[in-house]
Tab-separated table of C-alpha atoms in Angstrom:
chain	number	residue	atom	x	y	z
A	221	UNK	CA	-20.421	1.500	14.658
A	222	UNK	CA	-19.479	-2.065	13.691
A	223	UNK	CA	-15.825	-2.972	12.487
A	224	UNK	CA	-15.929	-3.184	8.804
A	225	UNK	CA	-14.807	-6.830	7.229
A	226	UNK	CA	-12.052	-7.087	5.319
A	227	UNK	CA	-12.366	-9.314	2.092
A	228	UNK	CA	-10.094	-10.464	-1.022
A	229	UNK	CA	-11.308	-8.862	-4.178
A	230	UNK	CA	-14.359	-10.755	-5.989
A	231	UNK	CA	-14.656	-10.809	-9.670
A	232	UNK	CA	-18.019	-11.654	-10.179
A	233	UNK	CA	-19.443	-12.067	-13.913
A	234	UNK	CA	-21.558	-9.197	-12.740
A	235	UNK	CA	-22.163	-8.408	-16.818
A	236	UNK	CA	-23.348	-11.780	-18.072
A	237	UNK	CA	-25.706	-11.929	-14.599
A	238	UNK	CA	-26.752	-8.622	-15.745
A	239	UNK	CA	-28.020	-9.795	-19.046
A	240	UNK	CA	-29.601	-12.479	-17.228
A	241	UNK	CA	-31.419	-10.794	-14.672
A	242	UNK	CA	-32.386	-7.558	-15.780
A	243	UNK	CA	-32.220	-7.197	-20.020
A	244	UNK	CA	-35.861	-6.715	-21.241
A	245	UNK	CA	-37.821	-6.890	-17.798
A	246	UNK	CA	-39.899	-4.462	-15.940
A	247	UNK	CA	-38.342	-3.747	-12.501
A	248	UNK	CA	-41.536	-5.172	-10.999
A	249	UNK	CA	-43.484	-7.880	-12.323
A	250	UNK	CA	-46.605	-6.197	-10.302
A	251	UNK	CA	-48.807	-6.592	-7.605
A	252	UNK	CA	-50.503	-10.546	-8.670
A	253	UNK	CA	-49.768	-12.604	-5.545
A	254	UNK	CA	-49.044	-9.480	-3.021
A	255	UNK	CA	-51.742	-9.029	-0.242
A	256	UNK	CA	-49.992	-7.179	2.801
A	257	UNK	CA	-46.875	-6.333	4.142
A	258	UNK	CA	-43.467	-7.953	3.116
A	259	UNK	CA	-41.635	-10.184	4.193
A	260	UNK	CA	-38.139	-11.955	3.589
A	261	UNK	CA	-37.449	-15.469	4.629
A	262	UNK	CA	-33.850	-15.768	3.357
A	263	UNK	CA	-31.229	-14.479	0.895
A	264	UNK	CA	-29.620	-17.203	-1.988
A	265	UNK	CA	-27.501	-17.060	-4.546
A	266	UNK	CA	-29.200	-16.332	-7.972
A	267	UNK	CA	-27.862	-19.283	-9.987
A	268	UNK	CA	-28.286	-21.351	-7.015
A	269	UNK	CA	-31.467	-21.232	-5.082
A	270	UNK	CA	-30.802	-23.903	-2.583
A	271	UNK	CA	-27.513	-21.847	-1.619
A	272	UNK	CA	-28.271	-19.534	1.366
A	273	UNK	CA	-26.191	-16.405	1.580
A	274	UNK	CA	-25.318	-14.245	4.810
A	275	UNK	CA	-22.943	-11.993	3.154
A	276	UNK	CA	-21.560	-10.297	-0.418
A	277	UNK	CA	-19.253	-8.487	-1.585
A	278	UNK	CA	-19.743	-5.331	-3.741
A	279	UNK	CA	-21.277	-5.597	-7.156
A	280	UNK	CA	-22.261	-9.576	-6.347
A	281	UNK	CA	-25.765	-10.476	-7.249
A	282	UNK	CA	-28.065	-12.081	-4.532
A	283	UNK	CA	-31.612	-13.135	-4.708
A	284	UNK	CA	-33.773	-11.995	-1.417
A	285	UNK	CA	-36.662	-14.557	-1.241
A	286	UNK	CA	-39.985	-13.679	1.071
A	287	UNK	CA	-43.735	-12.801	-0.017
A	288	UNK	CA	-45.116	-9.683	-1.038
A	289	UNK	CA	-42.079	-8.296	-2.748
A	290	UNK	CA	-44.270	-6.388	-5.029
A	291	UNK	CA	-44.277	-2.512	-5.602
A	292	UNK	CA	-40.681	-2.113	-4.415
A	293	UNK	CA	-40.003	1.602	-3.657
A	294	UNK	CA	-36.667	0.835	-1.739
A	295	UNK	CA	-33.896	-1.321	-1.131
A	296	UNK	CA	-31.053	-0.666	0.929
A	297	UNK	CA	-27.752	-2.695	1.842
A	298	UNK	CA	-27.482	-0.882	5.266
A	299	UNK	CA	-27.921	2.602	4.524
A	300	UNK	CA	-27.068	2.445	0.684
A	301	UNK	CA	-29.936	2.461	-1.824
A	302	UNK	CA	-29.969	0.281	-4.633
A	303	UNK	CA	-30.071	1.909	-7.813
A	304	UNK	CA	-33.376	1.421	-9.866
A	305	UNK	CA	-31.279	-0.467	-12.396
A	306	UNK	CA	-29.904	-3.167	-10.163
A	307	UNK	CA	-32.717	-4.839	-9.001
A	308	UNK	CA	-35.747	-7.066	-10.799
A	309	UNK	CA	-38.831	-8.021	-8.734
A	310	UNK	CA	-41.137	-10.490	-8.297
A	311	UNK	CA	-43.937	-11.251	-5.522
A	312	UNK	CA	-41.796	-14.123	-4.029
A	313	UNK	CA	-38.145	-12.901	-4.876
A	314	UNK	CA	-36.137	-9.791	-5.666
A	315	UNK	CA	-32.704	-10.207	-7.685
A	316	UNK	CA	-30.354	-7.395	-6.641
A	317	UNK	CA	-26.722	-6.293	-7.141
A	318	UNK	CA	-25.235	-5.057	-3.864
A	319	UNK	CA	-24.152	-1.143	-4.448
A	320	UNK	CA	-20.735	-0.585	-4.248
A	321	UNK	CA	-20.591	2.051	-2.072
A	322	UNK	CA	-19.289	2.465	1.631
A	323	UNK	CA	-22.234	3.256	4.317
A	324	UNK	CA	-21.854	5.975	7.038
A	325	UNK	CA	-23.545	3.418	9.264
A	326	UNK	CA	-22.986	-0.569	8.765
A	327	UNK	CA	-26.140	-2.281	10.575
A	328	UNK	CA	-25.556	-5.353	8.676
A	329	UNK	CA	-29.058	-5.276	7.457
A	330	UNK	CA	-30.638	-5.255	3.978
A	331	UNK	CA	-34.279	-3.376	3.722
A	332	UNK	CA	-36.761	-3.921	1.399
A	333	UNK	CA	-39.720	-1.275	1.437
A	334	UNK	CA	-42.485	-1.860	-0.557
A	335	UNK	CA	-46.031	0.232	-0.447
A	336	UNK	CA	-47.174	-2.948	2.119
A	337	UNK	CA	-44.426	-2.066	4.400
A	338	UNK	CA	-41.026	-2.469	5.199
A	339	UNK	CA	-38.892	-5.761	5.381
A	340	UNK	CA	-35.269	-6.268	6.679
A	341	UNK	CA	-32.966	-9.049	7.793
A	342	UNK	CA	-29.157	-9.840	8.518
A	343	UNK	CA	-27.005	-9.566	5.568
A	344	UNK	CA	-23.080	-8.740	5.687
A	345	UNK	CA	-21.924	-6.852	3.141
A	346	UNK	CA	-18.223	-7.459	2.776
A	347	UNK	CA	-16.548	-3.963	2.683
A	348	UNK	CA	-12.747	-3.462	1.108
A	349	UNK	CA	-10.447	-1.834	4.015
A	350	UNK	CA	-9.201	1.721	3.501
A	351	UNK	CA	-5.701	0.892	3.116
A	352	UNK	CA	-2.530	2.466	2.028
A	353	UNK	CA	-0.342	-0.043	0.759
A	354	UNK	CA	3.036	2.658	0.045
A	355	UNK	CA	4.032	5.636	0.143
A	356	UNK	CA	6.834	6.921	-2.179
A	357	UNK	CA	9.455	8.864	-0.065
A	358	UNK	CA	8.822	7.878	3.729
A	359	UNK	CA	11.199	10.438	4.545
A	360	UNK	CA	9.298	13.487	2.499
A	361	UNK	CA	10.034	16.956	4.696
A	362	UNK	CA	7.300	18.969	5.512
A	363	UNK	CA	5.766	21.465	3.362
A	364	UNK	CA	6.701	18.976	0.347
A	365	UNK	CA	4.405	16.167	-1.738
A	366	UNK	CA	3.961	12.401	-0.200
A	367	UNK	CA	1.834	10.261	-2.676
A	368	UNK	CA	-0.550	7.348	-0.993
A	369	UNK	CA	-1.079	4.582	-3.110
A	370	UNK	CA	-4.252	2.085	-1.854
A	371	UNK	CA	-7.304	0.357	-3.529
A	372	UNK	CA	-10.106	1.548	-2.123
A	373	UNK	CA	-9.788	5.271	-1.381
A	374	UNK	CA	-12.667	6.038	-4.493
A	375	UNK	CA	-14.851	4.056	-2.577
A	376	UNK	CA	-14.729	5.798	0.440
A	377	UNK	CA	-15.317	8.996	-1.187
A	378	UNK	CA	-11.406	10.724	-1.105
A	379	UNK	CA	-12.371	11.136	-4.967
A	380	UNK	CA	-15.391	13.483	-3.634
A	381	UNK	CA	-13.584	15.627	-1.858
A	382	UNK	CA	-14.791	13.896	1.431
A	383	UNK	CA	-11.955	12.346	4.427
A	384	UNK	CA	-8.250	13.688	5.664
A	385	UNK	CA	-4.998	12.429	5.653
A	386	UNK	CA	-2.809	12.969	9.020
A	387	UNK	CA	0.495	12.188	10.190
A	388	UNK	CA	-0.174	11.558	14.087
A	389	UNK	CA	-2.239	14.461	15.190
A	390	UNK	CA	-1.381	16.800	12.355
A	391	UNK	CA	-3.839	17.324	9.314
A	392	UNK	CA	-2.349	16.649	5.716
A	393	UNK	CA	-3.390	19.015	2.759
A	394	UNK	CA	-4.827	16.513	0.031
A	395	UNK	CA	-4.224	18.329	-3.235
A	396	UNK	CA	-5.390	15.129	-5.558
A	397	UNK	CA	-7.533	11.929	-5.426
A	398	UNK	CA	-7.814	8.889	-7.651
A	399	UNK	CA	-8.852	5.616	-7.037
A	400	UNK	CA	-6.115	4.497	-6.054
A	401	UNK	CA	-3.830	7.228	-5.452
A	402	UNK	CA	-3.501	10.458	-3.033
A	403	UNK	CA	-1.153	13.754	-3.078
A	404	UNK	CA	-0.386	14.977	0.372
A	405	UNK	CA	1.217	18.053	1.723
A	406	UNK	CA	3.385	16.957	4.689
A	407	UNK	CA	1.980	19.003	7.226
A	408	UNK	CA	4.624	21.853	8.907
A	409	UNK	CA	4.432	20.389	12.078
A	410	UNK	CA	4.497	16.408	10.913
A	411	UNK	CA	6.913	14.653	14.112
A	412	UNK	CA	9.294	11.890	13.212
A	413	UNK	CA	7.564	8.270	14.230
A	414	UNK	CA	4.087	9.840	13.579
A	415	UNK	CA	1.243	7.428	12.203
A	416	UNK	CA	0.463	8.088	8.304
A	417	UNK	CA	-3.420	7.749	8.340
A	418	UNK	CA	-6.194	8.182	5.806
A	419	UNK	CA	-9.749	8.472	8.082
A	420	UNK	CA	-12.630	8.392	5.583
A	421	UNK	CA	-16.118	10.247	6.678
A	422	UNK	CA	-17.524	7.418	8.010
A	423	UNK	CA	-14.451	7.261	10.597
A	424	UNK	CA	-12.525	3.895	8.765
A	425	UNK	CA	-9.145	4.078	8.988
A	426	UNK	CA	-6.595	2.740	7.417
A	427	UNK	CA	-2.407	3.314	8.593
A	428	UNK	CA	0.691	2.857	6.724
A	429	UNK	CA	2.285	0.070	7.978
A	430	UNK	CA	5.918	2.088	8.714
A	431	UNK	CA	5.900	5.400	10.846
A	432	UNK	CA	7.049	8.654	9.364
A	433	UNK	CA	10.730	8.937	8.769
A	434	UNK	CA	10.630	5.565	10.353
A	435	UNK	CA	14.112	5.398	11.824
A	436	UNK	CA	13.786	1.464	13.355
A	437	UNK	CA	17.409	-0.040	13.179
A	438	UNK	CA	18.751	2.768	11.602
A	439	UNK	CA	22.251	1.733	10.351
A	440	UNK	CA	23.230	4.977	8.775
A	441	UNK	CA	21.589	8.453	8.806
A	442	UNK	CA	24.977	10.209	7.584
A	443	UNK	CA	24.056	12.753	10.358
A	444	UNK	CA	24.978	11.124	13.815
A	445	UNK	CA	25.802	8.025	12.372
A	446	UNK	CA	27.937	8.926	9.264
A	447	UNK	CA	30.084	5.496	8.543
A	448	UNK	CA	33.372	6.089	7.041
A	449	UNK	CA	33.456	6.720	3.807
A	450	UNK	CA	33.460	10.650	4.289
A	451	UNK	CA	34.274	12.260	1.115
A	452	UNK	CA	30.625	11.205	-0.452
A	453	UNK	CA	28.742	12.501	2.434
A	454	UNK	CA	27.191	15.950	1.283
A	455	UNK	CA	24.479	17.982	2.084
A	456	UNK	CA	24.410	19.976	-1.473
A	457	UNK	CA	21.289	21.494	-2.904
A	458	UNK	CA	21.130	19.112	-5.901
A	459	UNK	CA	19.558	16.714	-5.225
A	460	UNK	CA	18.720	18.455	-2.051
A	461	UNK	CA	18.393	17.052	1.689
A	462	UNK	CA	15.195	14.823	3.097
A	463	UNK	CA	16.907	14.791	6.590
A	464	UNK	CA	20.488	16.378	7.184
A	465	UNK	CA	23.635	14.819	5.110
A	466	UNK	CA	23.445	12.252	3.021
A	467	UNK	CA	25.787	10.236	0.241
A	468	UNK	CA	26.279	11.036	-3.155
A	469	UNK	CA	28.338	9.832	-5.615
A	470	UNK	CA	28.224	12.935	-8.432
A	471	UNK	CA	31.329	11.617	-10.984
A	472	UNK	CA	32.520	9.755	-13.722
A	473	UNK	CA	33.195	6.255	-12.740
A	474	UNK	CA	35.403	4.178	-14.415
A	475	UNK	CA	35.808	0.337	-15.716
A	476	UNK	CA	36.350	-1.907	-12.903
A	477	UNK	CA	36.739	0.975	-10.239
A	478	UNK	CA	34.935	0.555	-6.962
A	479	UNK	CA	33.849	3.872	-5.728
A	480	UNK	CA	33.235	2.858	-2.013
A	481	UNK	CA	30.211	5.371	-0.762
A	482	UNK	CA	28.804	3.520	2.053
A	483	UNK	CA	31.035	1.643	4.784
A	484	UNK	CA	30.651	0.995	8.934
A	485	UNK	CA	29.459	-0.622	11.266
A	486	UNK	CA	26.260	-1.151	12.793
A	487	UNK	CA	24.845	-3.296	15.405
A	488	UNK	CA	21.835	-5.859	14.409
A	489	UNK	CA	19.326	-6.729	16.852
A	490	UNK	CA	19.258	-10.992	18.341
A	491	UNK	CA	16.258	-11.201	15.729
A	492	UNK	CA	17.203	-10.055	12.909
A	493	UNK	CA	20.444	-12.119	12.836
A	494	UNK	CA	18.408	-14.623	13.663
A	495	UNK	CA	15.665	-14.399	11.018
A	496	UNK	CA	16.997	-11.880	8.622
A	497	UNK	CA	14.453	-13.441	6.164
A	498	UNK	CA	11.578	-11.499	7.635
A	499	UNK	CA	13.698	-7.986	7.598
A	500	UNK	CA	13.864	-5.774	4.523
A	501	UNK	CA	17.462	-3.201	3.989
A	502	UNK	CA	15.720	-0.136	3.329
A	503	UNK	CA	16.484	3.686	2.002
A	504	UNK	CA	15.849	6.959	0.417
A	505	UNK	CA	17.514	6.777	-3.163
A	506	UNK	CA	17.880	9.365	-5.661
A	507	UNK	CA	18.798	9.453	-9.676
A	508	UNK	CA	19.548	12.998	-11.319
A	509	UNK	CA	20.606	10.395	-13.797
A	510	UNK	CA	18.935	7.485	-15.231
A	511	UNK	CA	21.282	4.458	-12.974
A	512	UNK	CA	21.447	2.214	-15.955
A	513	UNK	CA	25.400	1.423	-16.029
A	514	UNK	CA	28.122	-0.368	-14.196
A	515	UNK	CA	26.271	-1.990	-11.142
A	516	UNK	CA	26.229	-1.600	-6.710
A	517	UNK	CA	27.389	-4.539	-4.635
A	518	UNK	CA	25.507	-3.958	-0.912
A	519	UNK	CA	27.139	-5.876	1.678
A	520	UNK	CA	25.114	-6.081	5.395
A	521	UNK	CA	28.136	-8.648	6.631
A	522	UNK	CA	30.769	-8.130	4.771
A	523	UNK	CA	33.851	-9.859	5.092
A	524	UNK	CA	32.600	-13.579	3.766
A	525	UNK	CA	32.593	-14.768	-0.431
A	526	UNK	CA	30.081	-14.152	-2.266
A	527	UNK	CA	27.593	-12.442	0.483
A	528	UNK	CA	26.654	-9.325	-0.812
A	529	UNK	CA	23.656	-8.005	-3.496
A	530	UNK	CA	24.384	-6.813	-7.155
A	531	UNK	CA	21.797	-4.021	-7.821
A	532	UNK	CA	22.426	-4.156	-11.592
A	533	UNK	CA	21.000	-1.715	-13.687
A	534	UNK	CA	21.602	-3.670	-17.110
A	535	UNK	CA	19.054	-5.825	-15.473
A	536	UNK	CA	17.016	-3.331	-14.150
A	537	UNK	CA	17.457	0.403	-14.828
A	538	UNK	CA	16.343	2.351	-12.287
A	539	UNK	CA	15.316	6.435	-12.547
A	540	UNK	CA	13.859	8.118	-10.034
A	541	UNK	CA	13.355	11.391	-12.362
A	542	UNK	CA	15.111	12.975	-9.775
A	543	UNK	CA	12.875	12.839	-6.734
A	544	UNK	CA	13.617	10.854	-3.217
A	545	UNK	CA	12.166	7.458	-3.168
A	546	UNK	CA	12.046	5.137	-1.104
A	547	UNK	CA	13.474	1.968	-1.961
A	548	UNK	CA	13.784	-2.155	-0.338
A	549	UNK	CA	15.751	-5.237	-0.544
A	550	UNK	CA	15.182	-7.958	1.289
A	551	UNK	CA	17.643	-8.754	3.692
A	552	UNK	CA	18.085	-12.276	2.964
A	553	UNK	CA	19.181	-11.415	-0.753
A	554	UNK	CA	22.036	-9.320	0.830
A	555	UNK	CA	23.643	-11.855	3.735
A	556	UNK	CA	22.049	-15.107	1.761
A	557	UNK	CA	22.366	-16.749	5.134
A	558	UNK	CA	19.862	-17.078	8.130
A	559	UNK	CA	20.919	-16.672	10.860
A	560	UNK	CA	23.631	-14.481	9.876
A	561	UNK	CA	26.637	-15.740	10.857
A	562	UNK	CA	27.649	-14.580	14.621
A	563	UNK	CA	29.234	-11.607	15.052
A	564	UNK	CA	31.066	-10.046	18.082
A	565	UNK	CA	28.252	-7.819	20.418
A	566	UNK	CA	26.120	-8.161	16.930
A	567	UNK	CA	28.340	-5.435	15.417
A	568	UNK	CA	28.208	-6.195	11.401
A	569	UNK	CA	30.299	-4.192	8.735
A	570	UNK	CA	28.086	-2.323	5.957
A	571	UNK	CA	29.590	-1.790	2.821
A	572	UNK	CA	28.391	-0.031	-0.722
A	573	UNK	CA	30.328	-0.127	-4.061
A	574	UNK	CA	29.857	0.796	-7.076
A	575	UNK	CA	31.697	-1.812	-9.704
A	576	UNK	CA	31.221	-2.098	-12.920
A	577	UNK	CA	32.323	-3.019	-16.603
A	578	UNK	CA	31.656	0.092	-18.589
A	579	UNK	CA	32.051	3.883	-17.257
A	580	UNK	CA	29.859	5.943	-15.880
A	581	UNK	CA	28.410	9.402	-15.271
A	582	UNK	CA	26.770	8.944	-12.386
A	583	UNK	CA	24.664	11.018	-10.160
A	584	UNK	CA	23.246	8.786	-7.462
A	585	UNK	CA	22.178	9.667	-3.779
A	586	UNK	CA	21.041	7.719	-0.504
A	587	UNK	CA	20.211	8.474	2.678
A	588	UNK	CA	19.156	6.353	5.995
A	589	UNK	CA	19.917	2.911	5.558
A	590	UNK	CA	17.717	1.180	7.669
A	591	UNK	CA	16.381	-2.528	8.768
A	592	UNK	CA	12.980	-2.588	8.997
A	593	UNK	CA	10.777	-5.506	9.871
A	594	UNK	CA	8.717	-6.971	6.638
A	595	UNK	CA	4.647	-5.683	7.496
């Protein structure tokens, strides 16, 4: 089976060409001018004849020209029949909208069947990837709920019941479909680094761009590599554990009094110092309370003015309802710098606050800082 073709989303004034084409007309204009088989000699673009077409995208109207395209009992954009209301014929010319709906078998064709015959020539049909473009906790355990998010997963049927979800080799239980969202079970048996793959019944698939409990330049997992600021490491039930210990700073926290919960060291590859730019600073983060005081100042270098983010939640408040999410910054708006300055062996010190102007109660959790590459 060919490789489906990827495409940027066409609008088309598929409503106005609607009106145009079809309002008030017979789907065939009859048989006057038909006297054998059909034929098509090229495919145009209805509001410009002289404009020859190879290719469309979903829901675009085209305008097959040939002879004999009278008595039309089928057309078909590979193996996809047209619906009865998206097509007007004439002897010489049929005006069509392409269906918006993802073949099992992409010949690149479109068919025309009349009672004369049959008539078919090349035609692409641009088809939408099955993507997922996020996930919301990359470090979900098994047995618990991951949710996909991705355009096209209605159009390749996940709405109908019909294609899986696996992490590597192990099968995902879907337990709901939208059109642009899925709920996963992580399967029991779901490996650290596995793939996160949605494969459609017609075999496209499409792969998360980071691995499961992707652990790529992992700074601090709290587990083997705990930093040292030890009294906020926990492994307590509330908010619970995605992977071992984690931080959590579970207090009230005063006017102008930094409650240090992440600080270490951790050693940056030649690139990423180099082009931190194209790296994100990625976690799991949790809220049992809306984060909407005082403020966290991330450091990935600390030790020079003024080179560190403000995560400030006057600006943004930030509530993760408490569930694990998984959450980025781009590196750049921590070290504000590329390349970062040099270090000895690479080795850079991490460092977390929180700071702020008015107290707190705060319930906040993270866990595996990482730096990822931006995909």
């Amino acid at each position: 089976m060919k490789a489906i073709t990827s495409f940027n989303y066409i609008l088309g004034a598929g409503l106005a060409l609607a009106g145009i084409f079809f309002s008030g007309c017979d789907k065939d204009a009859g048989n006057v001018g038909c006297s054998g088989a059909p034929t098509i000699t090229k495919v145009v673009k209805p509001t410009s004849r002289t404009t020859t077409l190879d290719s469309a995208a979903f829901r675009e109207f085209v305008t097959i020209e040939g002879q004999n395209l009278c008595s039309v009992e089928e057309i078909r954009f590979n193996d996809i029949k047209v619906s009865s209301e998206d097509y007007f014929a004439t002897p010489t010319e049929i005006t069509v909208r392409v269906p918006s709906d993802v073949p099992q078998e992409i010949m690149d064709k479109v068919f025309v069947a009349t009672k004369g015959g049959e008539a078919t020539a090349s035609f692409v049909v641009k088809i939408p990837p099955l993507t997922i473009a996020s996930v919301d906790n990359e470090y979900a355990p098994a047995g618990t709920t991951m949710t996909l998010v991705g355009p096209s997963f209605k159009i390749y049927g996940f709405t109908e019941g019909k294609g899986k979800v696996f992490f590597g080799d192990a099968e995902a239980t879907i337990t709901k479909a939208s059109a642009d969202t899925l709920l996963v079970i992580v399967p029991a048996n779901a490996t650290q680094g596995a793939a996160i793959k949605a494969v459609a019944s017609n075999g496209a698939t499409g792969t998360f761009a980071y691995p499961y409990k992707d652990n790529t330049n992992l700074v601090f997992d709290f587990d083997t590599k705990p930093g040292t600021s030890t009294s906020f490491i926990t492994n307590s039930a509330t908010p619970g554990p995605i992977s071992g210990n984690y931080v959590r700073v579970n207090r009230n926290v005063p006017v102008w009094s930094a409650q240090e919960f992440i600080r270490g060291t951790g050693r940056l590859t030649a690139d990423i110092v180099a082009h931190p730019e194209n790296y994100l600073y990625k976690f799991e983060v949790n809220t049992q309370r809306p984060f909407n005081k005082q403020g966290i100042r991330m450091w990935a270098d600390y030790g020079i003015s003024g080179t560190y983010y403000l995560w400030n939640p006057s600006v943004s408040p930030f509530d993760t309802q408490g569930k694990w999410v998984t959450y980025s910054i781009p590196l750049f708006d921590i070290v504000k710098t590329a390349p970062i300055t040099a270090r000895a062996n690479n080795d850079y010190t991490f460092r977390a606050i929180v700071y702020g102007p008015e107290a707190f109660d705060m319930d906040f959790s993270m866990d595996n800082v990482r730096i990822v590459p931006k995909k």
